[in-house]
PDB file of C-alpha atoms in Angstrom:
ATOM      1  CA  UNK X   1     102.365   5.073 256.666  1.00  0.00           C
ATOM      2  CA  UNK X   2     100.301   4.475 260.027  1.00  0.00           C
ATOM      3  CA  UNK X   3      97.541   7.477 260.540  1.00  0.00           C
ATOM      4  CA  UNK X   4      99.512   8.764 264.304  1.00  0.00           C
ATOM      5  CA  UNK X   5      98.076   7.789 267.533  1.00  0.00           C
ATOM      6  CA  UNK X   6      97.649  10.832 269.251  1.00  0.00           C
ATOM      7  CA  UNK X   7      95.360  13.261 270.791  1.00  0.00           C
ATOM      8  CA  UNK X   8      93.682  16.059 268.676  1.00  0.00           C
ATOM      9  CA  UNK X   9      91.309  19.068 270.294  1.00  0.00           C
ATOM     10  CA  UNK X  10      88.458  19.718 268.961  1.00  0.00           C
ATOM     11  CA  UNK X  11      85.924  22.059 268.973  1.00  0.00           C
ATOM     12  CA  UNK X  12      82.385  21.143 270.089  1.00  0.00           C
ATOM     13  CA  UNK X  13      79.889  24.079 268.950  1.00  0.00           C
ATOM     14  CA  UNK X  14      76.459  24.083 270.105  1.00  0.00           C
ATOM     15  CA  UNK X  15      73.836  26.473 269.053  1.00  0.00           C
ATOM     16  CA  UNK X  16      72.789  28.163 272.670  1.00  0.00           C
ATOM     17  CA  UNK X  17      75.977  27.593 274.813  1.00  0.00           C
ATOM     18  CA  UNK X  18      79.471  28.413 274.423  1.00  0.00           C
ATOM     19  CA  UNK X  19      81.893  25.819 272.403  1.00  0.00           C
ATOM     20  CA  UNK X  20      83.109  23.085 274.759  1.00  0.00           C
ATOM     21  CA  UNK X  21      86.974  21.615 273.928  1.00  0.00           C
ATOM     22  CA  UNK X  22      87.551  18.283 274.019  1.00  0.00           C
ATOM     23  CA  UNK X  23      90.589  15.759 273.577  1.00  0.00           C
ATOM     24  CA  UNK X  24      89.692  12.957 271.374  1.00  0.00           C
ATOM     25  CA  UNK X  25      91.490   9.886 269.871  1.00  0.00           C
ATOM     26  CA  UNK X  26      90.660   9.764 266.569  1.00  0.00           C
ATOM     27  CA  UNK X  27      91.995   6.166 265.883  1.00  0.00           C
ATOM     28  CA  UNK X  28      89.717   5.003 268.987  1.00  0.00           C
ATOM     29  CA  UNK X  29      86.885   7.695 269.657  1.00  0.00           C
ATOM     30  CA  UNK X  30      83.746   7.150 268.235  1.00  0.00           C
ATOM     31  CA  UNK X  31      80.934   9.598 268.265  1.00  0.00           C
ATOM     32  CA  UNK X  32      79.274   7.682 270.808  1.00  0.00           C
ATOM     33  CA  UNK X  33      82.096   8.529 273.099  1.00  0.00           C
ATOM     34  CA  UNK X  34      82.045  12.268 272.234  1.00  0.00           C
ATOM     35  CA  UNK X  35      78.420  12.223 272.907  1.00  0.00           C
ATOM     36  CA  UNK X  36      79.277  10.534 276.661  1.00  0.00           C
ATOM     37  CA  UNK X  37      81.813  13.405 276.723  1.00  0.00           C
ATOM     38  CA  UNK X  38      79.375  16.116 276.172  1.00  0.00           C
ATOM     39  CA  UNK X  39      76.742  14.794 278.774  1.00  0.00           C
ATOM     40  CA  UNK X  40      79.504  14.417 281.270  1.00  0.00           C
ATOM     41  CA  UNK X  41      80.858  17.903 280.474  1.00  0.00           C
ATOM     42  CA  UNK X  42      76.684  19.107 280.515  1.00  0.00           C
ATOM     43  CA  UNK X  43      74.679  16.148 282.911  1.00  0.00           C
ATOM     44  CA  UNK X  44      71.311  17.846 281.361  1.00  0.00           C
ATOM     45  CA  UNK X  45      71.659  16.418 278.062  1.00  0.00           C
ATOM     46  CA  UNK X  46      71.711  12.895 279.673  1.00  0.00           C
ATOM     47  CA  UNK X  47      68.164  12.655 278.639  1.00  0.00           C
ATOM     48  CA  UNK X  48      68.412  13.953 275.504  1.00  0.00           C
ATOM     49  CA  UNK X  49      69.139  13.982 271.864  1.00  0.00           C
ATOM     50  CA  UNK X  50      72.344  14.562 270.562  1.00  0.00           C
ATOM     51  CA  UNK X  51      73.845  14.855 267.160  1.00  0.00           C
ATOM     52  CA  UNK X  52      77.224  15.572 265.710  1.00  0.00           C
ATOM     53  CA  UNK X  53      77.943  16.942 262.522  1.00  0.00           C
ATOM     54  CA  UNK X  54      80.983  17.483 261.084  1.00  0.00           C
ATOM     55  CA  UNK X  55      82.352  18.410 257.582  1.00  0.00           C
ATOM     56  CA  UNK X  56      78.306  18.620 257.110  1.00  0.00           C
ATOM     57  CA  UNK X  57      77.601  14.933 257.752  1.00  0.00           C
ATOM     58  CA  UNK X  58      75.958  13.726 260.598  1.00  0.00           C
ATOM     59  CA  UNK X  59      78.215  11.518 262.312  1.00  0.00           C
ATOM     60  CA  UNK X  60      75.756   8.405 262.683  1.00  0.00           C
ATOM     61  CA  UNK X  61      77.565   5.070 263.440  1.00  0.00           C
ATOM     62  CA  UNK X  62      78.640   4.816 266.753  1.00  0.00           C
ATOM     63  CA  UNK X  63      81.135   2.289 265.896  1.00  0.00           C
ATOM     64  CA  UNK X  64      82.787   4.359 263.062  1.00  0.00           C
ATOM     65  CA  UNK X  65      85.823   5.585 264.379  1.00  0.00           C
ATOM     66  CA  UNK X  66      86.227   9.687 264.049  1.00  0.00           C
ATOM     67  CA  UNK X  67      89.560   8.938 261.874  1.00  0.00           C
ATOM     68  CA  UNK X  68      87.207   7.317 258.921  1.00  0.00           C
ATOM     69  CA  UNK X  69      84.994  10.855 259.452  1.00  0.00           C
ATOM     70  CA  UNK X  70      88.300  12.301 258.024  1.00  0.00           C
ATOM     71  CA  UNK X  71      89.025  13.972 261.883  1.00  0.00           C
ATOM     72  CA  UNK X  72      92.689  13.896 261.822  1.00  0.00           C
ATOM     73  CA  UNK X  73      93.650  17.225 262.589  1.00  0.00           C
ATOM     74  CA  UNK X  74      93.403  19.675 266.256  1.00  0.00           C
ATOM     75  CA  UNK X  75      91.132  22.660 266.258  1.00  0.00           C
ATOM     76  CA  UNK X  76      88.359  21.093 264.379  1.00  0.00           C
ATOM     77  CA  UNK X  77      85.004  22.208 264.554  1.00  0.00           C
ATOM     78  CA  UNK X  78      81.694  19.706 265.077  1.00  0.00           C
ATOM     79  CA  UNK X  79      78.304  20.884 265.272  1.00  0.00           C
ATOM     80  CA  UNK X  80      75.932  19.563 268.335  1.00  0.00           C
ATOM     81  CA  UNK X  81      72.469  19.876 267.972  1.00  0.00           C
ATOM     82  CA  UNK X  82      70.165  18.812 271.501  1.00  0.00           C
ATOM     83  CA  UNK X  83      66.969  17.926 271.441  1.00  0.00           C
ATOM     84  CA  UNK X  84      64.222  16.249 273.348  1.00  0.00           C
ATOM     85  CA  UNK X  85      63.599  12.674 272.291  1.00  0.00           C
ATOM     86  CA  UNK X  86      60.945  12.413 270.032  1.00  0.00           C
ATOM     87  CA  UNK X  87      57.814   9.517 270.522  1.00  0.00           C
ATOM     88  CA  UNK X  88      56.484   8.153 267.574  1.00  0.00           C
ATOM     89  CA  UNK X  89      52.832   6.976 268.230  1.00  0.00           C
ATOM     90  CA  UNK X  90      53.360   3.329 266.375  1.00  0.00           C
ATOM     91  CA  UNK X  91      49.598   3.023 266.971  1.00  0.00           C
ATOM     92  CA  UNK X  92      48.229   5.492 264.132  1.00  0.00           C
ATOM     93  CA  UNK X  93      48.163   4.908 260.837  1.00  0.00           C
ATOM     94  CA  UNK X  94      50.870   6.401 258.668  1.00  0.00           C
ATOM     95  CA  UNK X  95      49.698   8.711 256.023  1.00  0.00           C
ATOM     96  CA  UNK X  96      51.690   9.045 252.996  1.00  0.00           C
ATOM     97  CA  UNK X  97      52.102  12.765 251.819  1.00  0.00           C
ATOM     98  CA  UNK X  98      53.000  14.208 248.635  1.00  0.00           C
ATOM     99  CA  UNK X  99      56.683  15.705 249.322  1.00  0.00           C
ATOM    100  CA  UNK X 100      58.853  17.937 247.861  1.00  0.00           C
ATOM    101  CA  UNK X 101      62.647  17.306 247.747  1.00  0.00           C
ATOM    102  CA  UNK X 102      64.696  18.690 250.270  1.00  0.00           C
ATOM    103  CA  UNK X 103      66.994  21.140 249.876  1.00  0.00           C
ATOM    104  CA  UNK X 104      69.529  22.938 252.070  1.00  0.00           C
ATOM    105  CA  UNK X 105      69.615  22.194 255.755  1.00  0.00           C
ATOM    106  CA  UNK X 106      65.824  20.425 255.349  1.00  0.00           C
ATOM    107  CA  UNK X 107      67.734  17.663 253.853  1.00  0.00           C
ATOM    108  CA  UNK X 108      68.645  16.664 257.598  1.00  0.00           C
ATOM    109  CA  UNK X 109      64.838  15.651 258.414  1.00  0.00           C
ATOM    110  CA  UNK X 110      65.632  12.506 256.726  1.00  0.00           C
ATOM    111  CA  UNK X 111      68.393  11.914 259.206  1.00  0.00           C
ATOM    112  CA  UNK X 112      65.927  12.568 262.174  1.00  0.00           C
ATOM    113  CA  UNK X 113      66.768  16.197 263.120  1.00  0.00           C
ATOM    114  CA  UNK X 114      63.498  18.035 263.619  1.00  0.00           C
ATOM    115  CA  UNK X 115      62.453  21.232 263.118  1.00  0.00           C
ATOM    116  CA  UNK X 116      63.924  23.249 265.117  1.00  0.00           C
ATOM    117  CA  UNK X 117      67.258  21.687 265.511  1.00  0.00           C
ATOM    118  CA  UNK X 118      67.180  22.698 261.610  1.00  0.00           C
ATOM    119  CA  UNK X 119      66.061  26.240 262.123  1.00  0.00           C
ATOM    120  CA  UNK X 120      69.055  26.017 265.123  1.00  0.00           C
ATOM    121  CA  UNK X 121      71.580  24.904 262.767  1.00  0.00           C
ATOM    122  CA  UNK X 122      70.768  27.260 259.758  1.00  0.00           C
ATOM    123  CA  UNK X 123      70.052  30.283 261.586  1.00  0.00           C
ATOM    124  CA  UNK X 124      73.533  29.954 263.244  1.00  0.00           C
ATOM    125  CA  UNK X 125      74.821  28.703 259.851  1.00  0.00           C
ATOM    126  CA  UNK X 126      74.042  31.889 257.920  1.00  0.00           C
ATOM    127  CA  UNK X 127      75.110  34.288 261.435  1.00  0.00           C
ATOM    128  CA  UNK X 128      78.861  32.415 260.666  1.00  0.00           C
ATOM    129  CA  UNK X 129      78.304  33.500 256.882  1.00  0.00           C
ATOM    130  CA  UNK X 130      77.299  37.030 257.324  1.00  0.00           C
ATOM    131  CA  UNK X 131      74.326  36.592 255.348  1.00  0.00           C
ATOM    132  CA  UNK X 132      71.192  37.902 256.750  1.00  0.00           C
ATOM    133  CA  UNK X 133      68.572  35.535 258.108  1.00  0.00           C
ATOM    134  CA  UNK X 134      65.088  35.303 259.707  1.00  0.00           C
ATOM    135  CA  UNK X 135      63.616  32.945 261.625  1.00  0.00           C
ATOM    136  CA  UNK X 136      60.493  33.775 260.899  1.00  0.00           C
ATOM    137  CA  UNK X 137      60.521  33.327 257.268  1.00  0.00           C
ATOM    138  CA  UNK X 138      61.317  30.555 254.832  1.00  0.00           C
ATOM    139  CA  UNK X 139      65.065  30.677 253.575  1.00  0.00           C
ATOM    140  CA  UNK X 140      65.299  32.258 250.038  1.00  0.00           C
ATOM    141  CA  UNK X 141      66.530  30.336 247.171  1.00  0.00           C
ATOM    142  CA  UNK X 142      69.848  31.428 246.804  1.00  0.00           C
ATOM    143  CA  UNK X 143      70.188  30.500 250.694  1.00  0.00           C
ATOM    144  CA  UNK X 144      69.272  27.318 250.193  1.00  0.00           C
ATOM    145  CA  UNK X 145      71.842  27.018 247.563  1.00  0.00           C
ATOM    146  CA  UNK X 146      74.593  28.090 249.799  1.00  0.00           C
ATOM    147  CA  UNK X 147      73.639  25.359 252.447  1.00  0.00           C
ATOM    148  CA  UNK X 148      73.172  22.761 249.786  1.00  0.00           C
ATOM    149  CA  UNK X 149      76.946  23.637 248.667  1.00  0.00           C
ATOM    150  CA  UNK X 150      78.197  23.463 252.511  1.00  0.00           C
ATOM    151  CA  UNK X 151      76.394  19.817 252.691  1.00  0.00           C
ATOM    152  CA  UNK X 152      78.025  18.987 249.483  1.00  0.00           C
ATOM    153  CA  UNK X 153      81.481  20.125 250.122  1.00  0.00           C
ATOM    154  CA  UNK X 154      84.129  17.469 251.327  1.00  0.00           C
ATOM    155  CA  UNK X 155      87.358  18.512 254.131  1.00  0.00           C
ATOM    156  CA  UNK X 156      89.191  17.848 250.323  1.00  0.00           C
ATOM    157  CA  UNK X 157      87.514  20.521 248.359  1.00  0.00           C
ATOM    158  CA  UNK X 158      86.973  23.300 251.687  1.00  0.00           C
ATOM    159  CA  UNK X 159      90.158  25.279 251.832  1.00  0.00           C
ATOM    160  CA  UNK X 160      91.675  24.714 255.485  1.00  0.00           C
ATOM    161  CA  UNK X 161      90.914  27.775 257.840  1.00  0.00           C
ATOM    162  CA  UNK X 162      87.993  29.007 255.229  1.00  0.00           C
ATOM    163  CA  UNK X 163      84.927  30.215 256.830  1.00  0.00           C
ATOM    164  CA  UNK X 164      83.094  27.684 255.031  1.00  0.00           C
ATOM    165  CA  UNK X 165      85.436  24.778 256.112  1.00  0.00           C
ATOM    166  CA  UNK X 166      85.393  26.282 259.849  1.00  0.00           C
ATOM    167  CA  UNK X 167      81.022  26.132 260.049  1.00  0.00           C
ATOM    168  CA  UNK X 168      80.914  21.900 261.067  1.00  0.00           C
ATOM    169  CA  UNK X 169      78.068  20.324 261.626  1.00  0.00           C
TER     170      UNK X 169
END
């Protein structure tokens, strides 16, 4: 059976505005044209950084199609995270660092969100959950668990209309 050919709404939610709605084509839309649809919607973030996540993946490949990012249904929710471009000074010497393995939301560093798109993204994150949440301090272990089972949770294993299923990145 053909996946249909039609147009699905969904549900663009940004951490310091209200959600914008969109009508995508999932067989055709890639998240390179959702991003052109946000800065046509919002003509400030022209110059900036955007990032979808859905399903908690960041939606990467602008030549993916949103079908293959299993978006196939209406009144689906996608995270968008805006940020200023960041310049990497190519002229210093990199320093390697002794790291510790990322856990939770931290994991999207190695993705290219910074800082405080992360802090955006979990402090909202947790507000969704009803779980109590501070900017100001480091997340607590077991909250780290909970975003490290979001991340790992699949639109297969997230029961449709769950809270957790509804929080996309």
């Amino acid at each position: 059976m053909d996946p249909p050919n039609e147009q699905l709404l969904v549900h663009i939610r940004f951490t310091d505005a209200q959600d914008l709605s969109l009508y995508v084509f999932p067989l055709y839309d890639t998240p390179s044209s959702v991003k052109a649809m946000i800065q046509n919607e919002f003509p400030s973030t022209r110059s900036k950084n955007i990032r979808l996540i859905f399903n908690g993946q960041v939606l990467t490949s602008n030549t993916t199609i949103l079908w293959d990012y299993g978006i196939r249904s209406s009144n689906l929710y996608m995270h968008c995270a805006i940020s200023d471009f960041v310049k990497h000074d190519t002229t210093k010497p990199m320093r390697s660092k002794v790291t510790c393995v990322a856990r939770g939301f931290d994991r999207l560093v190695a993705t290219g969100f910074n800082q405080e798109e992360i802090r955006s993204i979990r402090s909202q994150f947790h507000q969704l959950q009803g779980r109590p949440f501070s900017e100001d301090q480091d997340p607590s272990d077991q909250l780290l668990q909970y975003e490290e089972q979001w991340m790992n949770q699949t639109g297969e294993s997230v029961p449709e209309g769950s809270k957790w299923g509804y929080f996309m990145l």
